[in-house]
Each structure stands twice: as structure tokens, then as C-alpha cells.
mmCIF file of C-alpha atoms in Angstrom:
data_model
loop_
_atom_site.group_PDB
_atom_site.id
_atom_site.type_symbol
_atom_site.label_atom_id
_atom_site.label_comp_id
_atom_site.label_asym_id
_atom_site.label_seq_id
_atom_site.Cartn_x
_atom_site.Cartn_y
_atom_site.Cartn_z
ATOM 1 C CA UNK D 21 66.109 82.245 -1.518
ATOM 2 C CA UNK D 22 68.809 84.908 -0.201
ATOM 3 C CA UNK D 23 66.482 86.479 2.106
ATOM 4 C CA UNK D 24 65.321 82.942 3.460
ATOM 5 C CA UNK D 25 69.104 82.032 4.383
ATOM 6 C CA UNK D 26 70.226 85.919 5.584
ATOM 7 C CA UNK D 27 67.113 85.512 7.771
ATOM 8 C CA UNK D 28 68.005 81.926 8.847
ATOM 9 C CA UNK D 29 71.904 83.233 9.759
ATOM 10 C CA UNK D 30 70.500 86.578 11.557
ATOM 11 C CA UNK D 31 68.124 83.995 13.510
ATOM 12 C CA UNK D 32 71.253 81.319 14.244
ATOM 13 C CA UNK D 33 73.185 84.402 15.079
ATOM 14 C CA UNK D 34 70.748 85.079 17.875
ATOM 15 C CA UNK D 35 70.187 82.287 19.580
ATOM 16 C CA UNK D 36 73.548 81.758 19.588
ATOM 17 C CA UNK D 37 73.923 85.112 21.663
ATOM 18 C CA UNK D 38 71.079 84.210 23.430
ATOM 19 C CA UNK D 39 72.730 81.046 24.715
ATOM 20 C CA UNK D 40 76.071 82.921 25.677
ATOM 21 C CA UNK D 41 73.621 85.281 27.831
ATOM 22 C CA UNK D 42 72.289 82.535 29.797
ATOM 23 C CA UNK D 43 75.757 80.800 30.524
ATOM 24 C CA UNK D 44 76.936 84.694 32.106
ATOM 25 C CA UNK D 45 73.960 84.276 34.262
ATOM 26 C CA UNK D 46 74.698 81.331 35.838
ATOM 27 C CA UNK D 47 78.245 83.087 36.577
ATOM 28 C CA UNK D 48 79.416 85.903 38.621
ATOM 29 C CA UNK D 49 75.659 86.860 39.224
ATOM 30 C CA UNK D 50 75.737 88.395 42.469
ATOM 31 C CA UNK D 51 71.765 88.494 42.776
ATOM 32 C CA UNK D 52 72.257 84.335 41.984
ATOM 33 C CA UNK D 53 72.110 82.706 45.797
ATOM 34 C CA UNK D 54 69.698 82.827 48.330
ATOM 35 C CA UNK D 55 66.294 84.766 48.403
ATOM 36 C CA UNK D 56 67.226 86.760 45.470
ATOM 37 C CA UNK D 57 68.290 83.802 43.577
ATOM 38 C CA UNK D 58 67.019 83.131 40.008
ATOM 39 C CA UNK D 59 67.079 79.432 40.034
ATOM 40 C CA UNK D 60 64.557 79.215 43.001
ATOM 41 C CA UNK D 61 62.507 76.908 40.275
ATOM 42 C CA UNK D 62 59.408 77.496 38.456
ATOM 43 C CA UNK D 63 57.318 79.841 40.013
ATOM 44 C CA UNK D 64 57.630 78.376 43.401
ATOM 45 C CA UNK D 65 59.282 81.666 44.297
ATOM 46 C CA UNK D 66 57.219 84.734 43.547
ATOM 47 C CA UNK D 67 60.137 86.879 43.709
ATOM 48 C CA UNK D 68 61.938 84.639 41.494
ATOM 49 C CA UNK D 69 59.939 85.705 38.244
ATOM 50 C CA UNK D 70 60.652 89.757 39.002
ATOM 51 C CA UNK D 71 63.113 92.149 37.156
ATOM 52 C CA UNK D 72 66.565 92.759 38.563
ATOM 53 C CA UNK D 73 65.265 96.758 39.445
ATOM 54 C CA UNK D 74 63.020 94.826 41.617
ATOM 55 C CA UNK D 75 65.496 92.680 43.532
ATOM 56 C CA UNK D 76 67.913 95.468 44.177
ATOM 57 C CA UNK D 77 66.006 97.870 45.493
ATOM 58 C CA UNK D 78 64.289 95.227 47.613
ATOM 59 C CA UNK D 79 68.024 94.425 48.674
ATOM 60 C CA UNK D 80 68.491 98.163 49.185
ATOM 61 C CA UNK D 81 65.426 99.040 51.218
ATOM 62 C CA UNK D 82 66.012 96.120 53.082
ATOM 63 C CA UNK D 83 69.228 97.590 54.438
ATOM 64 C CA UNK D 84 70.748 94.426 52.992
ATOM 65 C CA UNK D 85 74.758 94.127 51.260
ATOM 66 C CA UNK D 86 74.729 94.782 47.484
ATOM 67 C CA UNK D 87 77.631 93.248 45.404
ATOM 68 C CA UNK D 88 79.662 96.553 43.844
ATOM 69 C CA UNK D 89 78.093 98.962 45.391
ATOM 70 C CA UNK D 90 79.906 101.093 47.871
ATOM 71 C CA UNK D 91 79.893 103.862 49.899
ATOM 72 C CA UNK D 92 82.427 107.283 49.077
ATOM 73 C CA UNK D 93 82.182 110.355 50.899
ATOM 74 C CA UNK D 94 84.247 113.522 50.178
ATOM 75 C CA UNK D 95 87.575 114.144 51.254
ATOM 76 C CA UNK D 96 86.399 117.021 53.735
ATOM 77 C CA UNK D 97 83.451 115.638 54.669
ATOM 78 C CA UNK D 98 85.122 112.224 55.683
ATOM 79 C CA UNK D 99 88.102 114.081 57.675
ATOM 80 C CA UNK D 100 85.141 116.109 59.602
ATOM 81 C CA UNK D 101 83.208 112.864 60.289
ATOM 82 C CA UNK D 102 85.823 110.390 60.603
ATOM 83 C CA UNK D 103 88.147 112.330 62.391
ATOM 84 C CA UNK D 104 90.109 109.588 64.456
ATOM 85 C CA UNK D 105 89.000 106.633 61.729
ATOM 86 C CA UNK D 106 92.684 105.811 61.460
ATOM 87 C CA UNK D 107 92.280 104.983 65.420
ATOM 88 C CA UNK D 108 89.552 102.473 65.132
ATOM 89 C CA UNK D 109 86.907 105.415 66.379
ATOM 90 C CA UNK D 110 85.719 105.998 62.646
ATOM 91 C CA UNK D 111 81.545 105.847 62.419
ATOM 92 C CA UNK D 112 79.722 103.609 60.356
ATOM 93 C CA UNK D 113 78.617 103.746 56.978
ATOM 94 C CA UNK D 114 75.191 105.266 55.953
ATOM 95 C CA UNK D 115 72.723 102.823 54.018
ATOM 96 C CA UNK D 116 71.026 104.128 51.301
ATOM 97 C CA UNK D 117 67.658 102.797 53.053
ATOM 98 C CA UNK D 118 68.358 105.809 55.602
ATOM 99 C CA UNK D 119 68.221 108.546 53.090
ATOM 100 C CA UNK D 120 64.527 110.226 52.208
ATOM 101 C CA UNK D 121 65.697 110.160 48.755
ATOM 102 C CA UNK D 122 66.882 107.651 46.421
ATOM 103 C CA UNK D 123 67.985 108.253 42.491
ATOM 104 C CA UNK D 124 68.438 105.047 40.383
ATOM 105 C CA UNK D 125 68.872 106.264 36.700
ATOM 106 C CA UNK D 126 69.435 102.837 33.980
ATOM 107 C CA UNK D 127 71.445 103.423 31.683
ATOM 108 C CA UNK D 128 70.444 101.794 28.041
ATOM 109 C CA UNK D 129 66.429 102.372 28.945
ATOM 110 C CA UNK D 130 63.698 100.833 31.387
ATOM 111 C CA UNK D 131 60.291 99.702 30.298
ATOM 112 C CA UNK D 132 56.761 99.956 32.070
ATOM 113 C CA UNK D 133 56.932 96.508 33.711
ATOM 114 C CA UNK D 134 60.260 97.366 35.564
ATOM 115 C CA UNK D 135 58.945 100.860 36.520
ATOM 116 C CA UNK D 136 55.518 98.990 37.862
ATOM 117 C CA UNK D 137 58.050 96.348 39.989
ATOM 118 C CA UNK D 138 60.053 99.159 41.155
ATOM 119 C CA UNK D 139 56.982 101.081 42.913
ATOM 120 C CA UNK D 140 55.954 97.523 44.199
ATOM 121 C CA UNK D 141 59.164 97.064 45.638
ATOM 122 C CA UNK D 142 58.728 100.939 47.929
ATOM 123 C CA UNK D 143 55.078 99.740 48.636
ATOM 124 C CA UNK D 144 56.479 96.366 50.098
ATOM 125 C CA UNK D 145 59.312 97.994 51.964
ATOM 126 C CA UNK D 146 56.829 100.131 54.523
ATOM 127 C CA UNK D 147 59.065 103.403 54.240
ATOM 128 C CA UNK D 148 56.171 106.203 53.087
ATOM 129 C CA UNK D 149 58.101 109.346 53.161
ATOM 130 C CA UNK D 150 60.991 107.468 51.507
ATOM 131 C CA UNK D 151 61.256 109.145 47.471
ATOM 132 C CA UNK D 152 62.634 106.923 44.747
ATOM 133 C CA UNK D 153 63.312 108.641 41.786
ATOM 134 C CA UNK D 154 63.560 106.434 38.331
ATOM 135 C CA UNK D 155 64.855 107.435 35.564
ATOM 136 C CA UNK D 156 66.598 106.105 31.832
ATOM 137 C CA UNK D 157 67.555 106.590 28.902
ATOM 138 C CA UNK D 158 64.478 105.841 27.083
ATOM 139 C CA UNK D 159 61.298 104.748 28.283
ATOM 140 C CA UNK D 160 61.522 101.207 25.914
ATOM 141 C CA UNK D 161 58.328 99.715 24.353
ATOM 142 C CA UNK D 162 57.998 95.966 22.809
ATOM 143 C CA UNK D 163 58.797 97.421 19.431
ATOM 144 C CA UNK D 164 61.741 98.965 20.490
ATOM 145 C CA UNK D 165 62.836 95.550 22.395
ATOM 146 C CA UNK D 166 62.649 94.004 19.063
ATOM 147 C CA UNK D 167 64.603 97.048 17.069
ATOM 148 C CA UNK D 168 67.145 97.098 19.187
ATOM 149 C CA UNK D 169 67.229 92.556 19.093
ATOM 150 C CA UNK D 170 66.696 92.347 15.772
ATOM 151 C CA UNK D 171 66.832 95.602 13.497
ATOM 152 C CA UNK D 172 69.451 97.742 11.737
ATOM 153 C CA UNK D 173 71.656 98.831 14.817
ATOM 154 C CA UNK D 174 71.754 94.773 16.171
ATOM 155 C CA UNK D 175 75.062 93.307 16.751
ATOM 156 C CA UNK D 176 74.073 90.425 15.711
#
């Protein structure tokens, strides 16, 4: 009878946080509006049912603006390049689409569906000699999804 009702809390005590997840995804989502949205409906979108890897390197090899990401060169390299920025003369900003190679490292793990979306996402884009390097800190299977949900180390 004590198991039943721990396991009845620890399952309470997730959908609980499951429900709090879904009302921070309705806010300050920046992927949330237009073609990246997620609320496009159901599965009239295709993009709509992919992984957020998907939709921001999509955004970012389609030279498009992504939300908190931003652009800091070095102090020497900026005064060479800039020069008479403080003039209105200063050059643009480089996208990342424009470099050969790209490093996106996820902290907290990936899993083989996102890494399978993400080489979708450089097929789609057209750029062939364009390198995207993926990495994490674990490579995380179904079991692991449900360790880290459910098991010892849950904050749940």
C-alpha cells in the first residue's frame, strides 16, 4: 500500500511539472510565431512536429534573426575591422550561414532523432561544403529519457 501511494505522488508530482512545462512554452518562446511556430496545428505544418535543433539551424542556415544569439568579435580584431564604426562607416555583421564551419554542442545530451533532424536540416539548406559539427553531453537513449524523468537523480 506505501509503494502504491509513493508511486501515485511521484506520478502527481510529474504531471504537475509537466503542466508547468507547457505553460513556459506558450511564453517567452522565441521559436513560438510564424513559420517556426509550434502551434501551427496538428500536423498541418510538417515543420511544426520537428525538434528545436531542427528549427534553429534551419533559422541559422537560412541567414534568418535568432532570439539571444549575437555576434562578439575581439577587441583587436573589431578596432582593425571596424576602424571608423563610431562614424557610421562600421561593416556589417557576419552570419553564421557564411562560415564553412558550424559547432553546436547541447549541453544536458542530444538523442538520435535530433541528430537525424539536424543533418536534414544541412541537406534542406543546399550549402554542400558547409560542416556542422554536433556534439553533447551524452548521446541519450529512451532509457535514459526515463532515468533521468523518473529515476533516482529526478527532481521530482
Amino acid at each position: 500500500m506505501q509503494l502504491k501511494l509513493e508511486l501515485r505522488d511521484r506520478v502527481d508530482a510529474l504531471f504537475k511539472l509537466l503542466h508547468k512545462l507547457s505553460s513556459l512554452k506558450s511564453r517567452n518562446n522565441p521559436f513560438g510565431e510564424g513559420t517556426y511556430s509550434l502551434e501551427s496545428g496538428f500536423g498541418i505544418d510538417p515543420s511544426s512536429t520537428k525538434g528545436f535543433l531542427y528549427k534553429l539551424i534551419t533559422r541559422i542556415l537560412s541567414k534568418s534573426d535568432v532570439p539571444g544569439l549575437e555576434y562578439h568579435s575581439s577587441a583587436v580584431g573589431r578596432l582593425f575591422k571596424s576602424g571608423f564604426g563610431r562614424f557610421g562607416l562600421g561593416q556589417a555583421k557576419p552570419s553564421l550561414a557564411d562560415q564553412n564551419v558550424i559547432l553546436v554542442f547541447v549541453i544536458g545530451g542530444i538523442n538520435c532523432v535530433e541528430v537525424r533532424e539536424v543533418q536534414e536540416a544541412v541537406s534542406e539548406s543546399g550549402m554542400p561544403d558547409m560542416e556542422l559539427l554536433l556534439g553533447g553531453t551524452t548521446l541519450l537513449t529512451p532509457s535514459d529519457m526515463l532515468e533521468l524523468l523518473l529515476g533516482q537523480y529526478s527532481y521530482i
